[in-house]
Coordinates of C-alpha atoms in Angstrom, one line a residue:
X1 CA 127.2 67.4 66.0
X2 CA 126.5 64.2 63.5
X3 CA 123.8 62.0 64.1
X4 CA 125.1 59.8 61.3
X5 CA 127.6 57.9 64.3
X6 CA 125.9 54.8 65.8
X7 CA 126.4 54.6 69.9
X8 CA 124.8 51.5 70.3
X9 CA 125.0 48.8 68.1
X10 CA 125.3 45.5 70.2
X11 CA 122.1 44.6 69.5
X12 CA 122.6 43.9 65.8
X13 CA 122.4 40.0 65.1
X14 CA 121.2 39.4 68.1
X15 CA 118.0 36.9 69.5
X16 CA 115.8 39.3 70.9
X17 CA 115.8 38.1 74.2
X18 CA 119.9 39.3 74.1
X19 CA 118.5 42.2 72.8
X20 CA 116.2 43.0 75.8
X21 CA 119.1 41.9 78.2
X22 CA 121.7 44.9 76.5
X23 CA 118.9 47.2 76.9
X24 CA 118.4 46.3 80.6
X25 CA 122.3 46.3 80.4
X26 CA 122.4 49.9 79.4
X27 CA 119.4 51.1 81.0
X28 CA 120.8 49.9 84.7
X29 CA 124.3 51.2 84.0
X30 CA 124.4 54.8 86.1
X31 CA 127.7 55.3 83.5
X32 CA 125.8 56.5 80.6
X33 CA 128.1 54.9 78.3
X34 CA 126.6 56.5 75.1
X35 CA 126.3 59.4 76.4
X36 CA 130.3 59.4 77.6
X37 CA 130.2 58.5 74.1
X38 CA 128.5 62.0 72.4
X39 CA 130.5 64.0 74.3
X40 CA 134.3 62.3 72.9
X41 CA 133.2 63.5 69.7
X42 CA 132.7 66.8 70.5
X43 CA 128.4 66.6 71.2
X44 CA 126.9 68.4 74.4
X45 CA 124.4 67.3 76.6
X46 CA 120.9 68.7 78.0
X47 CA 120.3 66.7 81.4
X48 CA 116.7 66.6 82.9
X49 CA 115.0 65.8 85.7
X50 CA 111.7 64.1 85.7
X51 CA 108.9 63.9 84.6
X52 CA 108.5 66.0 81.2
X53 CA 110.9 67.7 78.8
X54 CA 110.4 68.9 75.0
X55 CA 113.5 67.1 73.7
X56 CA 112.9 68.5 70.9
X57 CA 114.5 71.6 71.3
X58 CA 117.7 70.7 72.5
X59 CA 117.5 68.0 69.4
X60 CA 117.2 71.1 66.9
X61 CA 120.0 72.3 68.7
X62 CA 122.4 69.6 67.8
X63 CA 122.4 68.8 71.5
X64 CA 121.5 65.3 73.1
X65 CA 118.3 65.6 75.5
X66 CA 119.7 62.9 78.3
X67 CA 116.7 61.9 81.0
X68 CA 118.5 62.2 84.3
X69 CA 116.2 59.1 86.2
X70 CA 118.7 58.3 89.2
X71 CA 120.3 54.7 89.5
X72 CA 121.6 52.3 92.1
X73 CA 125.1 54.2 93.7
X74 CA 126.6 54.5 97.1
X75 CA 125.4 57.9 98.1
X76 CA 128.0 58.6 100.1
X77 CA 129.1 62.1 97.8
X78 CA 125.5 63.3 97.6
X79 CA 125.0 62.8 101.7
X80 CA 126.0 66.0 102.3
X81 CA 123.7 67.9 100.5
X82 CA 121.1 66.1 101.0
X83 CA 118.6 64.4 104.0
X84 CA 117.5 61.1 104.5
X85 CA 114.2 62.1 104.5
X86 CA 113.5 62.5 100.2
X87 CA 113.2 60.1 98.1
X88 CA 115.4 58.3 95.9
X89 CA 115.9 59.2 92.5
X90 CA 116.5 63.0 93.8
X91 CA 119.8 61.9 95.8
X92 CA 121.6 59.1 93.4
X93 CA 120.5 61.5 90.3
X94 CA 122.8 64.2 92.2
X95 CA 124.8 61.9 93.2
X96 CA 125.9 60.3 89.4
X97 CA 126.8 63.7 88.5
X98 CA 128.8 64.4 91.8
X99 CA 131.2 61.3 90.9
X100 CA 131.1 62.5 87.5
X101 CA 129.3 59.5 85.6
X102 CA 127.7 61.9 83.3
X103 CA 128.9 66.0 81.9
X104 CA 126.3 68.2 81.1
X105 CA 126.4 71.7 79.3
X106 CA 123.1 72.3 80.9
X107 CA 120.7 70.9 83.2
X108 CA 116.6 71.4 83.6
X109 CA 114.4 70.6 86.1
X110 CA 110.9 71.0 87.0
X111 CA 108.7 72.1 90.0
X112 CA 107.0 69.2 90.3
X113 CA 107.5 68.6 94.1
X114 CA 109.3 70.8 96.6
X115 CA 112.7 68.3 96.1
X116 CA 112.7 68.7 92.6
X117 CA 112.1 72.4 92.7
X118 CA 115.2 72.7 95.0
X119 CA 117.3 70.8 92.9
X120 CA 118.0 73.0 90.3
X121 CA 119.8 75.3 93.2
X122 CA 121.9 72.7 94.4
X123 CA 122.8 71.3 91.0
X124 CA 123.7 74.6 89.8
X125 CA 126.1 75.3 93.3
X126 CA 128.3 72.4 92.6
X127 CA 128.7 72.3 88.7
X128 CA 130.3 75.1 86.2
X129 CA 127.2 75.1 83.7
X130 CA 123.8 76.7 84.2
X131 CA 121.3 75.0 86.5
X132 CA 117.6 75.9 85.7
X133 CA 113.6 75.1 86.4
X134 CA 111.4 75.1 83.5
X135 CA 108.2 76.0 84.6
X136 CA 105.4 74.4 82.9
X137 CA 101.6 75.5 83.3
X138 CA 100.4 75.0 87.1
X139 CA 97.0 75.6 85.4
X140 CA 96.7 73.9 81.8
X141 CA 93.3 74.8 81.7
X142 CA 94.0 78.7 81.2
X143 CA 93.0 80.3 78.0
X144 CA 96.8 81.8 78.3
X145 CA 98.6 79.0 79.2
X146 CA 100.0 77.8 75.2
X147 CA 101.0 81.2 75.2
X148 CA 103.2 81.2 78.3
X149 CA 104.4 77.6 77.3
X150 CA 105.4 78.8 74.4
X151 CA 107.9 81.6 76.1
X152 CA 109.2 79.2 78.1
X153 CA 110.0 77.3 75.1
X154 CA 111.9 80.5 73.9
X155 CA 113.5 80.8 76.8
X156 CA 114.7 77.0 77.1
X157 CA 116.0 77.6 73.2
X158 CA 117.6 80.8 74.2
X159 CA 119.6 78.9 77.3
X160 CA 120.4 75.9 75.0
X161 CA 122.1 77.8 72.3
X162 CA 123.7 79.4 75.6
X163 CA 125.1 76.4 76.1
X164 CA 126.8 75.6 72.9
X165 CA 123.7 74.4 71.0
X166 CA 122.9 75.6 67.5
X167 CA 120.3 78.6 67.0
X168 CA 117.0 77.1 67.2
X169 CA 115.6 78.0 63.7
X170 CA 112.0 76.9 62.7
X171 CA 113.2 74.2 59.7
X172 CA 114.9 72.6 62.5
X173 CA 112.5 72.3 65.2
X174 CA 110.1 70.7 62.2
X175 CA 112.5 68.3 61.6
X176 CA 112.6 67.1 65.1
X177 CA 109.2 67.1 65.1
X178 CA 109.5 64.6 62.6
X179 CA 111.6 62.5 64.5
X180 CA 110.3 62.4 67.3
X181 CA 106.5 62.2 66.0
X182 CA 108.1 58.9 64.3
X183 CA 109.3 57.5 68.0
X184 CA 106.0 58.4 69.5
X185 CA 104.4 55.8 66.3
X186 CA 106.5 53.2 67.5
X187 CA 106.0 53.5 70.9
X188 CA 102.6 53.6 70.1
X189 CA 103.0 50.1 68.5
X190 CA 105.0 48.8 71.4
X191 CA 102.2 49.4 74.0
X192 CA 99.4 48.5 71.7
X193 CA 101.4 45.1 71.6
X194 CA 101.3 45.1 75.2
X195 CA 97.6 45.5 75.3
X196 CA 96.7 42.9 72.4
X197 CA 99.2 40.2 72.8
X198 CA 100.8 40.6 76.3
X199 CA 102.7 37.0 76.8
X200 CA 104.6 38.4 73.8
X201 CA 106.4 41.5 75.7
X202 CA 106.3 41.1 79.5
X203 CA 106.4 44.8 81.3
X204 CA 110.0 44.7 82.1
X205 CA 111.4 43.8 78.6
X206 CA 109.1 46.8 77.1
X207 CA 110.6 48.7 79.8
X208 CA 113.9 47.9 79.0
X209 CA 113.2 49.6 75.0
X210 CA 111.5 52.5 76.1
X211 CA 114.7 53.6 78.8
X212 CA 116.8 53.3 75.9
X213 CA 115.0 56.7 74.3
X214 CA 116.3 58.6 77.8
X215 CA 120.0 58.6 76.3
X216 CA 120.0 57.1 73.2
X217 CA 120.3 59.8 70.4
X218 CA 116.3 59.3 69.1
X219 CA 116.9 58.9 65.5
X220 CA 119.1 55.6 66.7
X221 CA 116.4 55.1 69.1
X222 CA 114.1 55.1 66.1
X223 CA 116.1 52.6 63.9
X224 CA 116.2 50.1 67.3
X225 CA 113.0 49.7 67.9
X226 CA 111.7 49.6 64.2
X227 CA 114.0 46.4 63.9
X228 CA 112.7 44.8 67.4
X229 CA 109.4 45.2 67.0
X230 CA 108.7 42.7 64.0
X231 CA 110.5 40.5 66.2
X232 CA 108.4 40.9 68.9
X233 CA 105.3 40.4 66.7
X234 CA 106.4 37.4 65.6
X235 CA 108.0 35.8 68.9
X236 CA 107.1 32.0 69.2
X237 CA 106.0 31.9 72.3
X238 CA 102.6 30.5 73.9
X239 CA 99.5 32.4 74.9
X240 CA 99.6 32.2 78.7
X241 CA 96.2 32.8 81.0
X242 CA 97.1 35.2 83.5
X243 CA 95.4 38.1 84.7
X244 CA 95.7 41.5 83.4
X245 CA 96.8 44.3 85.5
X246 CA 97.8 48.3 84.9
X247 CA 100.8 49.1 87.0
X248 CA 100.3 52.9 87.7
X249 CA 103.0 54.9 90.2
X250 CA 106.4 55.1 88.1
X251 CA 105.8 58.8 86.8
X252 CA 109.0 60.0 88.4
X253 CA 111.2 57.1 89.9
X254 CA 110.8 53.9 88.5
X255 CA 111.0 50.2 90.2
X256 CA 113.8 48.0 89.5
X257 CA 113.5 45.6 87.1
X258 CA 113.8 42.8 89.1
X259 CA 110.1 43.8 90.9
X260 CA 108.8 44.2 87.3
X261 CA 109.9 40.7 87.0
X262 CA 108.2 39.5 89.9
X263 CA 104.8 40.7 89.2
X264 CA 104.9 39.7 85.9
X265 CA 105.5 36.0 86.6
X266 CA 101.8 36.2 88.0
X267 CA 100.3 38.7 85.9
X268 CA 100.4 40.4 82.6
X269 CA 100.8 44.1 82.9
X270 CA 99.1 45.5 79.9
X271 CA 99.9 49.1 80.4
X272 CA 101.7 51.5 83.2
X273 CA 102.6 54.8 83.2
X274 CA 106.9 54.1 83.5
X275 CA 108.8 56.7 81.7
X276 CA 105.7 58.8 80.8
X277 CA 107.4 61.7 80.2
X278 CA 109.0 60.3 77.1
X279 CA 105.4 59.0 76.3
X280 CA 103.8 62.4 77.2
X281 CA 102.7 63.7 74.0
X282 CA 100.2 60.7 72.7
X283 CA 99.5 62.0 69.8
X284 CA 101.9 63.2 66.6
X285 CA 102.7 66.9 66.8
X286 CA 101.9 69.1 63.7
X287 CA 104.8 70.3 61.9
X288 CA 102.8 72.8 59.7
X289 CA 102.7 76.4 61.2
X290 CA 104.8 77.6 64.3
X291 CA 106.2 74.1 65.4
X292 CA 107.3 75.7 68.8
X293 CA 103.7 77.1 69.7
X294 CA 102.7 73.7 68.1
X295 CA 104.8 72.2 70.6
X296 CA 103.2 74.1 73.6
X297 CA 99.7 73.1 72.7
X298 CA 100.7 69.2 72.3
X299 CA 101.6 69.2 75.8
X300 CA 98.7 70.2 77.0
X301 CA 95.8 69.1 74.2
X302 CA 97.5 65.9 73.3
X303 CA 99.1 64.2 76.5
X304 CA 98.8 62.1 78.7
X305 CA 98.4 62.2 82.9
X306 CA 100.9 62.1 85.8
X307 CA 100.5 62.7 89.3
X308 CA 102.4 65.7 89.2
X309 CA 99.7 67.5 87.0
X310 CA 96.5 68.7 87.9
X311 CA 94.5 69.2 84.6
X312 CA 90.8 69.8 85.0
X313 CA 90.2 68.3 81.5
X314 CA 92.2 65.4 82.4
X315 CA 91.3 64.5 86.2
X316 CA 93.7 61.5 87.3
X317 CA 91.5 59.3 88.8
X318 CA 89.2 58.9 85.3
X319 CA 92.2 59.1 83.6
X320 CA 93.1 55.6 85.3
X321 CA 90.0 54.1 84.7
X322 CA 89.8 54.9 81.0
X323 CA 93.8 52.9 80.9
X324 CA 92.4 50.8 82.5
X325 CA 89.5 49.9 80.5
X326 CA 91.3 50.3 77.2
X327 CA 93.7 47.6 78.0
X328 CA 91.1 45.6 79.0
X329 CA 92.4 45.1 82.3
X330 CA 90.8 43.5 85.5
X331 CA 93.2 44.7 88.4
X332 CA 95.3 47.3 89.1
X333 CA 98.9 47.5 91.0
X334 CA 99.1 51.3 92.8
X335 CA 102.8 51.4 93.0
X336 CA 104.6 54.7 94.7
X337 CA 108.3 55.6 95.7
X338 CA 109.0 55.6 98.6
X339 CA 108.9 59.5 100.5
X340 CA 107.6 60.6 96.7
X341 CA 104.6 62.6 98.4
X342 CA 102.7 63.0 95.1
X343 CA 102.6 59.3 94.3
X344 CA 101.3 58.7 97.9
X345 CA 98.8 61.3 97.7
X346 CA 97.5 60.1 94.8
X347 CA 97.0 56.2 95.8
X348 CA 94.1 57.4 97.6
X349 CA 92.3 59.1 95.3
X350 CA 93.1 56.2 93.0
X351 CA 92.0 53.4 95.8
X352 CA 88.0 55.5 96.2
X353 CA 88.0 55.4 92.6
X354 CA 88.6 52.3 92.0
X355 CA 86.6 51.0 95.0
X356 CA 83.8 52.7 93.3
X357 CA 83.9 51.0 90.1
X358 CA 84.7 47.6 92.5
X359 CA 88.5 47.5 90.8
X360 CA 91.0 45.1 92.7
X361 CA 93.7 47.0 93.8
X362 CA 97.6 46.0 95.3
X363 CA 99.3 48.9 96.6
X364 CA 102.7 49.1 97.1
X365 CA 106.4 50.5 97.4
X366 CA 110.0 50.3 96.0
X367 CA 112.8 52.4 95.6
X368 CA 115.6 52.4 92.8
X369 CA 118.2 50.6 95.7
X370 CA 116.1 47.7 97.0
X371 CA 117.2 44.3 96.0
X372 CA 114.8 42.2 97.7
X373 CA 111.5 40.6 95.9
X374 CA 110.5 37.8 97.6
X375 CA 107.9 39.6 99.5
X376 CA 106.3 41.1 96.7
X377 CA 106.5 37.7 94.7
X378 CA 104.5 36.0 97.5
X379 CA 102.1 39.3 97.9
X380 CA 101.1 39.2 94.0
X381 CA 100.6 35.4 93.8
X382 CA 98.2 35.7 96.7
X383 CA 96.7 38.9 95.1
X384 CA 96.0 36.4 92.4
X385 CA 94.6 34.0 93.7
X386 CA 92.5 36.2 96.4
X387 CA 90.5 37.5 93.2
X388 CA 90.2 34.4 90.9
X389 CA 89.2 32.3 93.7
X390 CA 86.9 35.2 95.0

């Protein structure tokens, strides 16, 4: 499949702040427009489930990695296979595919919580194509586990090329590495902007640019954000006062935009941890060697945290505090999805931690569906206030 077609260029000639409404456009639309688009011309489609995927494999296969991340929809196809009681993104993710808004040759999920381990057996009950878990190391810490990544990389290449891909050859997966060790730059440069010169990229417009690398075939991803982000560097727009926060809870479902707008009419959010998994790997990956086992071992020695890791070498709760001190922040907003049981659990480890160090803390909810933000407008201005007037 070409890479040389362009899915998505609306955004050319346009103002940026068009520019970040397309991207909110696309991001929002449960459709996957570009992705409907791949497929006309004869591409196929990896779909996977949260919170981390190597899409560079699929990539060296000539097949488009697509991050599955739920949406606003009805639910009324997915309510019989599943209950009320999980959360979210787990039903409308099903639920898109059900009312066939996006075709996959092959979809991957993760054990990350008892939901998302069961979801590869009821994806793979109600679709033709292959349904699987990719197991990643439950202890990163083992002098073994590169080694076991590293087959489960082969395997994932094995079922890929199973699916229609191309043969996973070495040259390839190098030149993927290229690729995407080019996207990780720039979204390097996007956050560093957030960090250094906030009132010039509020949290939901970064957002909005980062989503677009879920579907957006990466070396088009690429091109889009090394035009926006001069723009963005040079936006005329005032230095505002407000206070600095991290936003830390979207590792798996993320809050609608609209909330994202809410907080940041009181505060600047310098960092979060949205979309991690397409900013695991912080670091660029070496393409000298074996670029799969390299691969492996970036996951692990160059990444970043999630609640849905437990990494001795990275402990969560310090791993907060340091993203917290590098973007110079002086609050935090402890944000979970609703009925995600990982997120929850981890608030509290978050709140001692940050009680210890004498943090301010907001904790919250949301889900993908809710449409309603007065209540956390009125909660963050007082938030505000509570600690400058303090």
């Amino acid at each position: 499949m070409t890479r040389s077609v362009t899915y998505f260029d609306a955004w050319r000639g346009r103002s940026l702040d068009e520019i970040f409404a397309l991207c909110r456009e696309m991001v929002e639309d449960p459709t996957y427009p570009t992705v409907k688009a791949w497929r006309e011309r004869g591409g196929g489609v990896v779909g996977h489930f949260q919170v981390y995927f190597p899409e560079e494999i699929a990539h060296a296969a000539g097949m488009l990695p697509v991050k599955i991340r739920g949406g606003r929809t009805d639910g009324i196809s997915v309510s019989q296979h599943f209950g009320s009681y999980l959360c979210s993104i787990l039903k409308t993710s099903l639920d898109i595919a059900l009312d066939k808004h996006i075709e996959l040759d092959l979809f991957v999920t993760h054990p990350i919580c008892d939901g998302a381990r069961n979801l590869a057996g009821i994806w793979g009950r109600n679709f033709p194509y292959k349904a699987q878990v990719l197991h990643l190391p439950q202890n990163p810490n083992s002098a073994g586990a590169v080694e076991f990544l590293r087959h489960e990389y082969s395997r994932l290449a094995d079922d890929i090329v199973a699916a229609g891909g191309k043969p996973v050859t070495a040259e390839a997966l190098k030149h993927s590495l290229d690729v995407y060790n080019r996207s990780r730059h720039l979204m390097r440069d996007l956050y560093r902007i957030r960090r250094e010169a906030p009132w010039k990229l509020a949290g939901d417009e970064s957002f909005a640019l980062v989503g677009m690398a879920g579907f957006l075939p990466r070396e088009e991803f690429n091109l889009l954000l090394e035009a926006v982000l001069p723009m963005i560097e040079s936006r005329p727009v005032r230095q505002q006062d407000k206070m600095r926060v991290v936003l830390e809870g979207g590792f798996c479902e993320v809050p609608p935009f609209d909330l994202l707008q809410a907080v940041s009419r009181s505060c600047h959010v310098v960092d979060d941890d949205l979309f991690i998994g397409l900013r695991w790997i912080l670091e660029d990956v070496p393409t000298d060697g074996d670029p799969m086992a390299n691969l492996a071992a970036a996951y692990i020695e160059r990444s970043s945290y999630s609640a849905v890791q437990h990494d001795n070498d990275k402990p969560k709760e310090r791993m907060l505090l340091e993203r917290v001190g590098a973007a110079k922040a002086e609050a935090v907003i402890l944000a979970s999805a609703k009925m995600c049981e990982p997120g929850l659990d981890e608030q509290v480890a978050y709140s001692k931690a940050l009680d210890a160090k004498k943090i301010p803390y907001f904790i919250t909810e949301f889900e993908e569906n809710q449409n309603t933000f007065d209540d956390i407008s009125i909660q963050m201005e007082t938030f505000v206030e509570n600690i400058m007037f303090d």
